[in-house]
């Protein structure tokens, strides 16, 4: 039976949501009122950013709501046909740490861009602010928006405050996962050149980490904030896991595998946290946030909403998890050997670019971090389903996209007799 060795949750993790029913994700029922949302976005752009008109389209998001703005016409008369922007309604958990978190994210994006990694930069309001405190605005044009009861009870979750709004540059490029599935040629290119993609991704990750270390960048809010999916909320997810075990959503075999990961991670990692390398991490380093250009080269990194101070090996584990799931969707025969191959290529490129390998203790637990990420992804997906069913019909396609694959990969790792195989391949010198 799993039992926490922590004296209290605050010792080993940041403050987590008060209960498992906390609504972080902004409800997708807004798609039923697209005209209404176009009006909201248009009024925000005009009132706070000086954008008189723009073509508005919805972007994929998990906890946030994002819109793409193109063909922006500014109030000063300038017409920018090429500038693309992204307007984001920040999720409820992230918003709790504003304004410090917004400022830290903007500083991180600027620092990383100075190191040669393309990433979205913040666009300030007419008044020079990094975000719009939507609930405190006194703009007459938005009076009707504030009066809409659905804004803070239906669309934004039951009785939740109206979230902040931020505007950032839209970085050219296509998310790796989207690009791979776009054409047969792209799919074939990824399969044939997966090692090259891994090398480019590993190099970009090391550049990101090295930039933060070189500038000693770790603002205090990054030690206070951690996204809902973070390992720092381990016990929060354990409580959700206990709830899920009482439903038919989690099969007995999978529940046993998850329980084993919870117990191992608690004792081998959380109980020895100081023994692992710490630093600023991207937090969501995956195929959705890594962009490729028209020449099939990794070109940019987006979405710093999950950036915080944590285990450095976390970003590497995330990359391994999501690249392998992408690979497994394309190659039906994929198995542990393929997982090891990707892990080896990613970690070797990361270490070569960094100039040194990750600490032996970190690498010795790489497989456990991979499994831990899979468990959190599974449990968080089930939690989102549970809350959606309580609050009425929701658009769940994005949430459920990888759930079956997560269970498949977790099962493969749990059934593997030699758990050191991943480590051996990841640290091989040849």
JSON list of C-alpha atoms in Angstrom, two decimals, residues 47-251:
[
{"chain": "A", "resi": 47, "resn": "UNK", "atom": "CA", "xyz": [-9.30, 48.55, -26.56]},
{"chain": "A", "resi": 48, "resn": "UNK", "atom": "CA", "xyz": [-6.00, 47.37, -25.14]},
{"chain": "A", "resi": 49, "resn": "UNK", "atom": "CA", "xyz": [-3.65, 46.69, -28.06]},
{"chain": "A", "resi": 50, "resn": "UNK", "atom": "CA", "xyz": [-4.67, 49.17, -30.72]},
{"chain": "A", "resi": 51, "resn": "UNK", "atom": "CA", "xyz": [-5.64, 46.48, -33.23]},
{"chain": "A", "resi": 52, "resn": "UNK", "atom": "CA", "xyz": [-8.62, 47.81, -35.16]},
{"chain": "A", "resi": 53, "resn": "UNK", "atom": "CA", "xyz": [-9.37, 44.61, -37.05]},
{"chain": "A", "resi": 54, "resn": "UNK", "atom": "CA", "xyz": [-7.92, 41.15, -37.61]},
{"chain": "A", "resi": 55, "resn": "UNK", "atom": "CA", "xyz": [-8.82, 37.73, -38.91]},
{"chain": "A", "resi": 56, "resn": "UNK", "atom": "CA", "xyz": [-9.48, 35.57, -35.84]},
{"chain": "A", "resi": 57, "resn": "UNK", "atom": "CA", "xyz": [-9.22, 31.78, -35.68]},
{"chain": "A", "resi": 58, "resn": "UNK", "atom": "CA", "xyz": [-9.20, 29.31, -32.80]},
{"chain": "A", "resi": 59, "resn": "UNK", "atom": "CA", "xyz": [-5.99, 27.46, -31.88]},
{"chain": "A", "resi": 60, "resn": "UNK", "atom": "CA", "xyz": [-5.62, 24.16, -30.06]},
{"chain": "A", "resi": 61, "resn": "UNK", "atom": "CA", "xyz": [-5.16, 24.38, -26.32]},
{"chain": "A", "resi": 62, "resn": "UNK", "atom": "CA", "xyz": [-5.37, 22.15, -23.25]},
{"chain": "A", "resi": 63, "resn": "UNK", "atom": "CA", "xyz": [-6.13, 24.30, -20.22]},
{"chain": "A", "resi": 64, "resn": "UNK", "atom": "CA", "xyz": [-6.05, 27.69, -21.97]},
{"chain": "A", "resi": 65, "resn": "UNK", "atom": "CA", "xyz": [-8.07, 29.24, -24.79]},
{"chain": "A", "resi": 66, "resn": "UNK", "atom": "CA", "xyz": [-5.93, 30.54, -27.65]},
{"chain": "A", "resi": 67, "resn": "UNK", "atom": "CA", "xyz": [-6.75, 32.54, -30.77]},
{"chain": "A", "resi": 68, "resn": "UNK", "atom": "CA", "xyz": [-4.61, 33.33, -33.80]},
{"chain": "A", "resi": 69, "resn": "UNK", "atom": "CA", "xyz": [-4.76, 36.86, -35.19]},
{"chain": "A", "resi": 70, "resn": "UNK", "atom": "CA", "xyz": [-3.72, 37.58, -38.76]},
{"chain": "A", "resi": 71, "resn": "UNK", "atom": "CA", "xyz": [-3.93, 40.55, -41.16]},
{"chain": "A", "resi": 72, "resn": "UNK", "atom": "CA", "xyz": [-3.91, 42.95, -38.24]},
{"chain": "A", "resi": 73, "resn": "UNK", "atom": "CA", "xyz": [-4.94, 46.55, -38.96]},
{"chain": "A", "resi": 74, "resn": "UNK", "atom": "CA", "xyz": [-3.79, 48.94, -36.24]},
{"chain": "A", "resi": 75, "resn": "UNK", "atom": "CA", "xyz": [-5.58, 52.06, -35.03]},
{"chain": "A", "resi": 76, "resn": "UNK", "atom": "CA", "xyz": [-2.67, 54.23, -36.16]},
{"chain": "A", "resi": 77, "resn": "UNK", "atom": "CA", "xyz": [-3.47, 53.30, -39.75]},
{"chain": "A", "resi": 78, "resn": "UNK", "atom": "CA", "xyz": [-0.74, 50.71, -40.24]},
{"chain": "A", "resi": 79, "resn": "UNK", "atom": "CA", "xyz": [-1.80, 47.51, -41.96]},
{"chain": "A", "resi": 80, "resn": "UNK", "atom": "CA", "xyz": [0.38, 44.54, -41.14]},
{"chain": "A", "resi": 81, "resn": "UNK", "atom": "CA", "xyz": [-0.40, 41.69, -43.53]},
{"chain": "A", "resi": 82, "resn": "UNK", "atom": "CA", "xyz": [2.41, 39.45, -42.28]},
{"chain": "A", "resi": 83, "resn": "UNK", "atom": "CA", "xyz": [2.42, 39.92, -38.51]},
{"chain": "A", "resi": 84, "resn": "UNK", "atom": "CA", "xyz": [0.74, 37.01, -36.74]},
{"chain": "A", "resi": 85, "resn": "UNK", "atom": "CA", "xyz": [-0.24, 37.17, -33.08]},
{"chain": "A", "resi": 86, "resn": "UNK", "atom": "CA", "xyz": [-1.68, 34.82, -30.46]},
{"chain": "A", "resi": 87, "resn": "UNK", "atom": "CA", "xyz": [-4.23, 35.94, -27.88]},
{"chain": "A", "resi": 88, "resn": "UNK", "atom": "CA", "xyz": [-4.39, 33.70, -24.83]},
{"chain": "A", "resi": 89, "resn": "UNK", "atom": "CA", "xyz": [-6.96, 33.47, -22.04]},
{"chain": "A", "resi": 90, "resn": "UNK", "atom": "CA", "xyz": [-4.83, 32.12, -19.20]},
{"chain": "A", "resi": 91, "resn": "UNK", "atom": "CA", "xyz": [-6.01, 29.03, -17.30]},
{"chain": "A", "resi": 92, "resn": "UNK", "atom": "CA", "xyz": [-7.24, 29.44, -13.74]},
{"chain": "A", "resi": 93, "resn": "UNK", "atom": "CA", "xyz": [-4.26, 27.86, -11.98]},
{"chain": "A", "resi": 94, "resn": "UNK", "atom": "CA", "xyz": [-1.63, 29.85, -13.87]},
{"chain": "A", "resi": 95, "resn": "UNK", "atom": "CA", "xyz": [-3.61, 33.04, -13.27]},
{"chain": "A", "resi": 96, "resn": "UNK", "atom": "CA", "xyz": [-3.28, 32.60, -9.50]},
{"chain": "A", "resi": 97, "resn": "UNK", "atom": "CA", "xyz": [0.42, 33.49, -9.82]},
{"chain": "A", "resi": 98, "resn": "UNK", "atom": "CA", "xyz": [0.01, 36.65, -11.90]},
{"chain": "A", "resi": 99, "resn": "UNK", "atom": "CA", "xyz": [1.51, 39.23, -12.34]},
{"chain": "A", "resi": 100, "resn": "UNK", "atom": "CA", "xyz": [4.88, 37.78, -11.25]},
{"chain": "A", "resi": 101, "resn": "UNK", "atom": "CA", "xyz": [4.48, 34.65, -13.37]},
{"chain": "A", "resi": 102, "resn": "UNK", "atom": "CA", "xyz": [3.62, 36.61, -16.51]},
{"chain": "A", "resi": 103, "resn": "UNK", "atom": "CA", "xyz": [6.71, 38.78, -16.03]},
{"chain": "A", "resi": 104, "resn": "UNK", "atom": "CA", "xyz": [8.94, 35.75, -15.47]},
{"chain": "A", "resi": 105, "resn": "UNK", "atom": "CA", "xyz": [7.61, 34.03, -18.61]},
{"chain": "A", "resi": 106, "resn": "UNK", "atom": "CA", "xyz": [8.28, 37.16, -20.68]},
{"chain": "A", "resi": 107, "resn": "UNK", "atom": "CA", "xyz": [11.82, 37.42, -19.30]},
{"chain": "A", "resi": 108, "resn": "UNK", "atom": "CA", "xyz": [12.46, 33.74, -20.03]},
{"chain": "A", "resi": 109, "resn": "UNK", "atom": "CA", "xyz": [11.26, 34.08, -23.62]},
{"chain": "A", "resi": 110, "resn": "UNK", "atom": "CA", "xyz": [13.55, 37.06, -24.17]},
{"chain": "A", "resi": 111, "resn": "UNK", "atom": "CA", "xyz": [16.53, 35.26, -22.63]},
{"chain": "A", "resi": 112, "resn": "UNK", "atom": "CA", "xyz": [15.99, 32.14, -24.75]},
{"chain": "A", "resi": 113, "resn": "UNK", "atom": "CA", "xyz": [15.52, 34.20, -27.91]},
{"chain": "A", "resi": 114, "resn": "UNK", "atom": "CA", "xyz": [18.85, 35.90, -27.25]},
{"chain": "A", "resi": 115, "resn": "UNK", "atom": "CA", "xyz": [20.42, 32.43, -27.30]},
{"chain": "A", "resi": 116, "resn": "UNK", "atom": "CA", "xyz": [19.11, 31.79, -30.81]},
{"chain": "A", "resi": 117, "resn": "UNK", "atom": "CA", "xyz": [15.95, 29.81, -30.08]},
{"chain": "A", "resi": 118, "resn": "UNK", "atom": "CA", "xyz": [12.90, 31.30, -31.79]},
{"chain": "A", "resi": 119, "resn": "UNK", "atom": "CA", "xyz": [10.03, 31.65, -29.33]},
{"chain": "A", "resi": 120, "resn": "UNK", "atom": "CA", "xyz": [6.97, 33.90, -28.90]},
{"chain": "A", "resi": 121, "resn": "UNK", "atom": "CA", "xyz": [7.69, 37.32, -27.41]},
{"chain": "A", "resi": 122, "resn": "UNK", "atom": "CA", "xyz": [5.14, 39.27, -25.38]},
{"chain": "A", "resi": 123, "resn": "UNK", "atom": "CA", "xyz": [3.25, 42.21, -26.89]},
{"chain": "A", "resi": 124, "resn": "UNK", "atom": "CA", "xyz": [2.51, 44.95, -24.38]},
{"chain": "A", "resi": 125, "resn": "UNK", "atom": "CA", "xyz": [-0.78, 46.79, -24.15]},
{"chain": "A", "resi": 126, "resn": "UNK", "atom": "CA", "xyz": [-1.17, 50.42, -25.19]},
{"chain": "A", "resi": 127, "resn": "UNK", "atom": "CA", "xyz": [-0.46, 51.27, -21.55]},
{"chain": "A", "resi": 128, "resn": "UNK", "atom": "CA", "xyz": [2.75, 49.22, -21.52]},
{"chain": "A", "resi": 129, "resn": "UNK", "atom": "CA", "xyz": [1.40, 46.24, -19.55]},
{"chain": "A", "resi": 130, "resn": "UNK", "atom": "CA", "xyz": [2.26, 42.59, -20.19]},
{"chain": "A", "resi": 131, "resn": "UNK", "atom": "CA", "xyz": [-1.32, 41.39, -19.75]},
{"chain": "A", "resi": 132, "resn": "UNK", "atom": "CA", "xyz": [-4.90, 42.55, -19.42]},
{"chain": "A", "resi": 133, "resn": "UNK", "atom": "CA", "xyz": [-6.53, 42.06, -16.03]},
{"chain": "A", "resi": 134, "resn": "UNK", "atom": "CA", "xyz": [-9.83, 41.40, -17.74]},
{"chain": "A", "resi": 135, "resn": "UNK", "atom": "CA", "xyz": [-11.94, 41.32, -14.58]},
{"chain": "A", "resi": 136, "resn": "UNK", "atom": "CA", "xyz": [-10.80, 44.80, -13.53]},
{"chain": "A", "resi": 137, "resn": "UNK", "atom": "CA", "xyz": [-11.20, 46.65, -16.82]},
{"chain": "A", "resi": 138, "resn": "UNK", "atom": "CA", "xyz": [-13.53, 49.62, -17.01]},
{"chain": "A", "resi": 139, "resn": "UNK", "atom": "CA", "xyz": [-13.71, 49.81, -20.78]},
{"chain": "A", "resi": 140, "resn": "UNK", "atom": "CA", "xyz": [-17.26, 50.85, -21.84]},
{"chain": "A", "resi": 141, "resn": "UNK", "atom": "CA", "xyz": [-17.06, 48.70, -24.96]},
{"chain": "A", "resi": 142, "resn": "UNK", "atom": "CA", "xyz": [-16.61, 45.59, -22.81]},
{"chain": "A", "resi": 143, "resn": "UNK", "atom": "CA", "xyz": [-19.45, 46.37, -20.41]},
{"chain": "A", "resi": 144, "resn": "UNK", "atom": "CA", "xyz": [-21.71, 43.83, -22.12]},
{"chain": "A", "resi": 145, "resn": "UNK", "atom": "CA", "xyz": [-18.97, 41.22, -21.93]},
{"chain": "A", "resi": 146, "resn": "UNK", "atom": "CA", "xyz": [-18.71, 41.57, -18.16]},
{"chain": "A", "resi": 147, "resn": "UNK", "atom": "CA", "xyz": [-22.48, 41.30, -17.90]},
{"chain": "A", "resi": 148, "resn": "UNK", "atom": "CA", "xyz": [-22.55, 37.88, -19.55]},
{"chain": "A", "resi": 149, "resn": "UNK", "atom": "CA", "xyz": [-23.12, 35.27, -16.79]},
{"chain": "A", "resi": 150, "resn": "UNK", "atom": "CA", "xyz": [-21.63, 32.55, -18.98]},
{"chain": "A", "resi": 151, "resn": "UNK", "atom": "CA", "xyz": [-18.28, 34.29, -18.93]},
{"chain": "A", "resi": 152, "resn": "UNK", "atom": "CA", "xyz": [-17.43, 33.26, -15.40]},
{"chain": "A", "resi": 153, "resn": "UNK", "atom": "CA", "xyz": [-19.84, 30.42, -14.76]},
{"chain": "A", "resi": 154, "resn": "UNK", "atom": "CA", "xyz": [-20.11, 28.33, -17.91]},
{"chain": "A", "resi": 155, "resn": "UNK", "atom": "CA", "xyz": [-17.32, 29.05, -20.33]},
{"chain": "A", "resi": 156, "resn": "UNK", "atom": "CA", "xyz": [-14.67, 29.68, -17.67]},
{"chain": "A", "resi": 157, "resn": "UNK", "atom": "CA", "xyz": [-15.83, 26.99, -15.26]},
{"chain": "A", "resi": 158, "resn": "UNK", "atom": "CA", "xyz": [-18.33, 27.16, -12.44]},
{"chain": "A", "resi": 159, "resn": "UNK", "atom": "CA", "xyz": [-18.00, 30.40, -10.46]},
{"chain": "A", "resi": 160, "resn": "UNK", "atom": "CA", "xyz": [-14.39, 30.98, -11.53]},
{"chain": "A", "resi": 161, "resn": "UNK", "atom": "CA", "xyz": [-12.87, 34.46, -11.91]},
{"chain": "A", "resi": 162, "resn": "UNK", "atom": "CA", "xyz": [-12.39, 35.85, -15.40]},
{"chain": "A", "resi": 163, "resn": "UNK", "atom": "CA", "xyz": [-8.81, 34.99, -16.40]},
{"chain": "A", "resi": 164, "resn": "UNK", "atom": "CA", "xyz": [-6.06, 37.36, -17.55]},
{"chain": "A", "resi": 165, "resn": "UNK", "atom": "CA", "xyz": [-5.40, 37.88, -21.25]},
{"chain": "A", "resi": 166, "resn": "UNK", "atom": "CA", "xyz": [-1.96, 37.98, -22.87]},
{"chain": "A", "resi": 167, "resn": "UNK", "atom": "CA", "xyz": [-0.90, 38.76, -26.44]},
{"chain": "A", "resi": 168, "resn": "UNK", "atom": "CA", "xyz": [2.24, 37.25, -27.94]},
{"chain": "A", "resi": 169, "resn": "UNK", "atom": "CA", "xyz": [3.90, 36.89, -31.30]},
{"chain": "A", "resi": 170, "resn": "UNK", "atom": "CA", "xyz": [2.83, 33.91, -33.39]},
{"chain": "A", "resi": 171, "resn": "UNK", "atom": "CA", "xyz": [6.02, 32.05, -34.26]},
{"chain": "A", "resi": 172, "resn": "UNK", "atom": "CA", "xyz": [6.18, 30.65, -37.83]},
{"chain": "A", "resi": 173, "resn": "UNK", "atom": "CA", "xyz": [6.45, 26.90, -38.03]},
{"chain": "A", "resi": 174, "resn": "UNK", "atom": "CA", "xyz": [4.37, 23.77, -37.59]},
{"chain": "A", "resi": 175, "resn": "UNK", "atom": "CA", "xyz": [4.16, 21.67, -34.41]},
{"chain": "A", "resi": 176, "resn": "UNK", "atom": "CA", "xyz": [6.19, 18.51, -34.99]},
{"chain": "A", "resi": 177, "resn": "UNK", "atom": "CA", "xyz": [3.22, 16.21, -34.35]},
{"chain": "A", "resi": 178, "resn": "UNK", "atom": "CA", "xyz": [0.99, 18.12, -36.77]},
{"chain": "A", "resi": 179, "resn": "UNK", "atom": "CA", "xyz": [3.72, 18.27, -39.41]},
{"chain": "A", "resi": 180, "resn": "UNK", "atom": "CA", "xyz": [4.43, 14.53, -39.22]},
{"chain": "A", "resi": 181, "resn": "UNK", "atom": "CA", "xyz": [0.76, 13.72, -39.89]},
{"chain": "A", "resi": 182, "resn": "UNK", "atom": "CA", "xyz": [0.29, 16.38, -42.56]},
{"chain": "A", "resi": 183, "resn": "UNK", "atom": "CA", "xyz": [1.44, 14.44, -45.64]},
{"chain": "A", "resi": 184, "resn": "UNK", "atom": "CA", "xyz": [2.79, 10.98, -46.53]},
{"chain": "A", "resi": 185, "resn": "UNK", "atom": "CA", "xyz": [6.08, 12.67, -47.42]},
{"chain": "A", "resi": 186, "resn": "UNK", "atom": "CA", "xyz": [6.36, 14.26, -43.98]},
{"chain": "A", "resi": 187, "resn": "UNK", "atom": "CA", "xyz": [5.55, 10.95, -42.29]},
{"chain": "A", "resi": 188, "resn": "UNK", "atom": "CA", "xyz": [8.17, 9.13, -44.34]},
{"chain": "A", "resi": 189, "resn": "UNK", "atom": "CA", "xyz": [10.74, 11.86, -43.68]},
{"chain": "A", "resi": 190, "resn": "UNK", "atom": "CA", "xyz": [10.22, 11.62, -39.93]},
{"chain": "A", "resi": 191, "resn": "UNK", "atom": "CA", "xyz": [10.54, 7.84, -39.91]},
{"chain": "A", "resi": 192, "resn": "UNK", "atom": "CA", "xyz": [13.67, 7.90, -42.04]},
{"chain": "A", "resi": 193, "resn": "UNK", "atom": "CA", "xyz": [15.31, 10.80, -40.18]},
{"chain": "A", "resi": 194, "resn": "UNK", "atom": "CA", "xyz": [14.10, 10.29, -36.62]},
{"chain": "A", "resi": 195, "resn": "UNK", "atom": "CA", "xyz": [17.67, 10.25, -35.30]},
{"chain": "A", "resi": 196, "resn": "UNK", "atom": "CA", "xyz": [18.31, 13.65, -36.88]},
{"chain": "A", "resi": 197, "resn": "UNK", "atom": "CA", "xyz": [15.14, 15.07, -35.34]},
{"chain": "A", "resi": 198, "resn": "UNK", "atom": "CA", "xyz": [16.19, 13.70, -31.95]},
{"chain": "A", "resi": 199, "resn": "UNK", "atom": "CA", "xyz": [19.61, 15.30, -32.30]},
{"chain": "A", "resi": 200, "resn": "UNK", "atom": "CA", "xyz": [18.09, 18.69, -33.13]},
{"chain": "A", "resi": 201, "resn": "UNK", "atom": "CA", "xyz": [15.59, 18.44, -30.28]},
{"chain": "A", "resi": 202, "resn": "UNK", "atom": "CA", "xyz": [18.22, 17.35, -27.76]},
{"chain": "A", "resi": 203, "resn": "UNK", "atom": "CA", "xyz": [20.46, 20.23, -28.82]},
{"chain": "A", "resi": 204, "resn": "UNK", "atom": "CA", "xyz": [17.65, 22.77, -28.48]},
{"chain": "A", "resi": 205, "resn": "UNK", "atom": "CA", "xyz": [16.81, 21.49, -25.00]},
{"chain": "A", "resi": 206, "resn": "UNK", "atom": "CA", "xyz": [20.40, 21.79, -23.83]},
{"chain": "A", "resi": 207, "resn": "UNK", "atom": "CA", "xyz": [20.57, 25.35, -25.23]},
{"chain": "A", "resi": 208, "resn": "UNK", "atom": "CA", "xyz": [17.44, 26.22, -23.25]},
{"chain": "A", "resi": 209, "resn": "UNK", "atom": "CA", "xyz": [18.81, 24.81, -20.00]},
{"chain": "A", "resi": 210, "resn": "UNK", "atom": "CA", "xyz": [22.30, 26.26, -20.50]},
{"chain": "A", "resi": 211, "resn": "UNK", "atom": "CA", "xyz": [20.90, 29.74, -21.14]},
{"chain": "A", "resi": 212, "resn": "UNK", "atom": "CA", "xyz": [19.03, 29.70, -17.84]},
{"chain": "A", "resi": 213, "resn": "UNK", "atom": "CA", "xyz": [22.09, 28.47, -15.95]},
{"chain": "A", "resi": 214, "resn": "UNK", "atom": "CA", "xyz": [24.52, 30.87, -17.59]},
{"chain": "A", "resi": 215, "resn": "UNK", "atom": "CA", "xyz": [22.35, 33.84, -16.63]},
{"chain": "A", "resi": 216, "resn": "UNK", "atom": "CA", "xyz": [21.48, 32.36, -13.23]},
{"chain": "A", "resi": 217, "resn": "UNK", "atom": "CA", "xyz": [17.85, 32.72, -14.23]},
{"chain": "A", "resi": 218, "resn": "UNK", "atom": "CA", "xyz": [15.35, 31.35, -11.74]},
{"chain": "A", "resi": 219, "resn": "UNK", "atom": "CA", "xyz": [12.88, 34.02, -10.55]},
{"chain": "A", "resi": 220, "resn": "UNK", "atom": "CA", "xyz": [11.24, 33.37, -7.16]},
{"chain": "A", "resi": 221, "resn": "UNK", "atom": "CA", "xyz": [7.84, 32.72, -8.72]},
{"chain": "A", "resi": 222, "resn": "UNK", "atom": "CA", "xyz": [9.29, 29.72, -10.59]},
{"chain": "A", "resi": 223, "resn": "UNK", "atom": "CA", "xyz": [9.92, 28.15, -7.17]},
{"chain": "A", "resi": 224, "resn": "UNK", "atom": "CA", "xyz": [6.38, 28.92, -6.03]},
{"chain": "A", "resi": 225, "resn": "UNK", "atom": "CA", "xyz": [4.47, 27.96, -9.18]},
{"chain": "A", "resi": 226, "resn": "UNK", "atom": "CA", "xyz": [4.23, 24.55, -10.81]},
{"chain": "A", "resi": 227, "resn": "UNK", "atom": "CA", "xyz": [1.66, 23.60, -13.47]},
{"chain": "A", "resi": 228, "resn": "UNK", "atom": "CA", "xyz": [-1.05, 21.10, -12.57]},
{"chain": "A", "resi": 229, "resn": "UNK", "atom": "CA", "xyz": [0.78, 18.37, -14.52]},
{"chain": "A", "resi": 230, "resn": "UNK", "atom": "CA", "xyz": [4.03, 18.93, -12.60]},
{"chain": "A", "resi": 231, "resn": "UNK", "atom": "CA", "xyz": [5.69, 16.29, -10.48]},
{"chain": "A", "resi": 232, "resn": "UNK", "atom": "CA", "xyz": [5.56, 18.79, -7.62]},
{"chain": "A", "resi": 233, "resn": "UNK", "atom": "CA", "xyz": [1.83, 18.03, -7.38]},
{"chain": "A", "resi": 234, "resn": "UNK", "atom": "CA", "xyz": [2.52, 14.31, -6.99]},
{"chain": "A", "resi": 235, "resn": "UNK", "atom": "CA", "xyz": [0.26, 13.89, -3.95]},
{"chain": "A", "resi": 236, "resn": "UNK", "atom": "CA", "xyz": [-2.54, 15.84, -5.63]},
{"chain": "A", "resi": 237, "resn": "UNK", "atom": "CA", "xyz": [-2.49, 13.31, -8.47]},
{"chain": "A", "resi": 238, "resn": "UNK", "atom": "CA", "xyz": [-2.27, 10.45, -6.00]},
{"chain": "A", "resi": 239, "resn": "UNK", "atom": "CA", "xyz": [-5.58, 11.59, -4.47]},
{"chain": "A", "resi": 240, "resn": "UNK", "atom": "CA", "xyz": [-7.11, 11.68, -7.95]},
{"chain": "A", "resi": 241, "resn": "UNK", "atom": "CA", "xyz": [-5.73, 8.20, -8.60]},
{"chain": "A", "resi": 242, "resn": "UNK", "atom": "CA", "xyz": [-7.51, 6.94, -5.47]},
{"chain": "A", "resi": 243, "resn": "UNK", "atom": "CA", "xyz": [-10.77, 8.40, -6.81]},
{"chain": "A", "resi": 244, "resn": "UNK", "atom": "CA", "xyz": [-10.26, 6.82, -10.24]},
{"chain": "A", "resi": 245, "resn": "UNK", "atom": "CA", "xyz": [-9.64, 3.37, -8.77]},
{"chain": "A", "resi": 246, "resn": "UNK", "atom": "CA", "xyz": [-13.23, 3.37, -7.57]},
{"chain": "A", "resi": 247, "resn": "UNK", "atom": "CA", "xyz": [-14.55, 3.80, -11.12]},
{"chain": "A", "resi": 248, "resn": "UNK", "atom": "CA", "xyz": [-14.42, 1.60, -14.19]},
{"chain": "A", "resi": 249, "resn": "UNK", "atom": "CA", "xyz": [-12.14, 4.05, -16.01]},
{"chain": "A", "resi": 250, "resn": "UNK", "atom": "CA", "xyz": [-8.96, 2.39, -14.76]},
{"chain": "A", "resi": 251, "resn": "UNK", "atom": "CA", "xyz": [-8.49, -1.34, -15.28]}
]
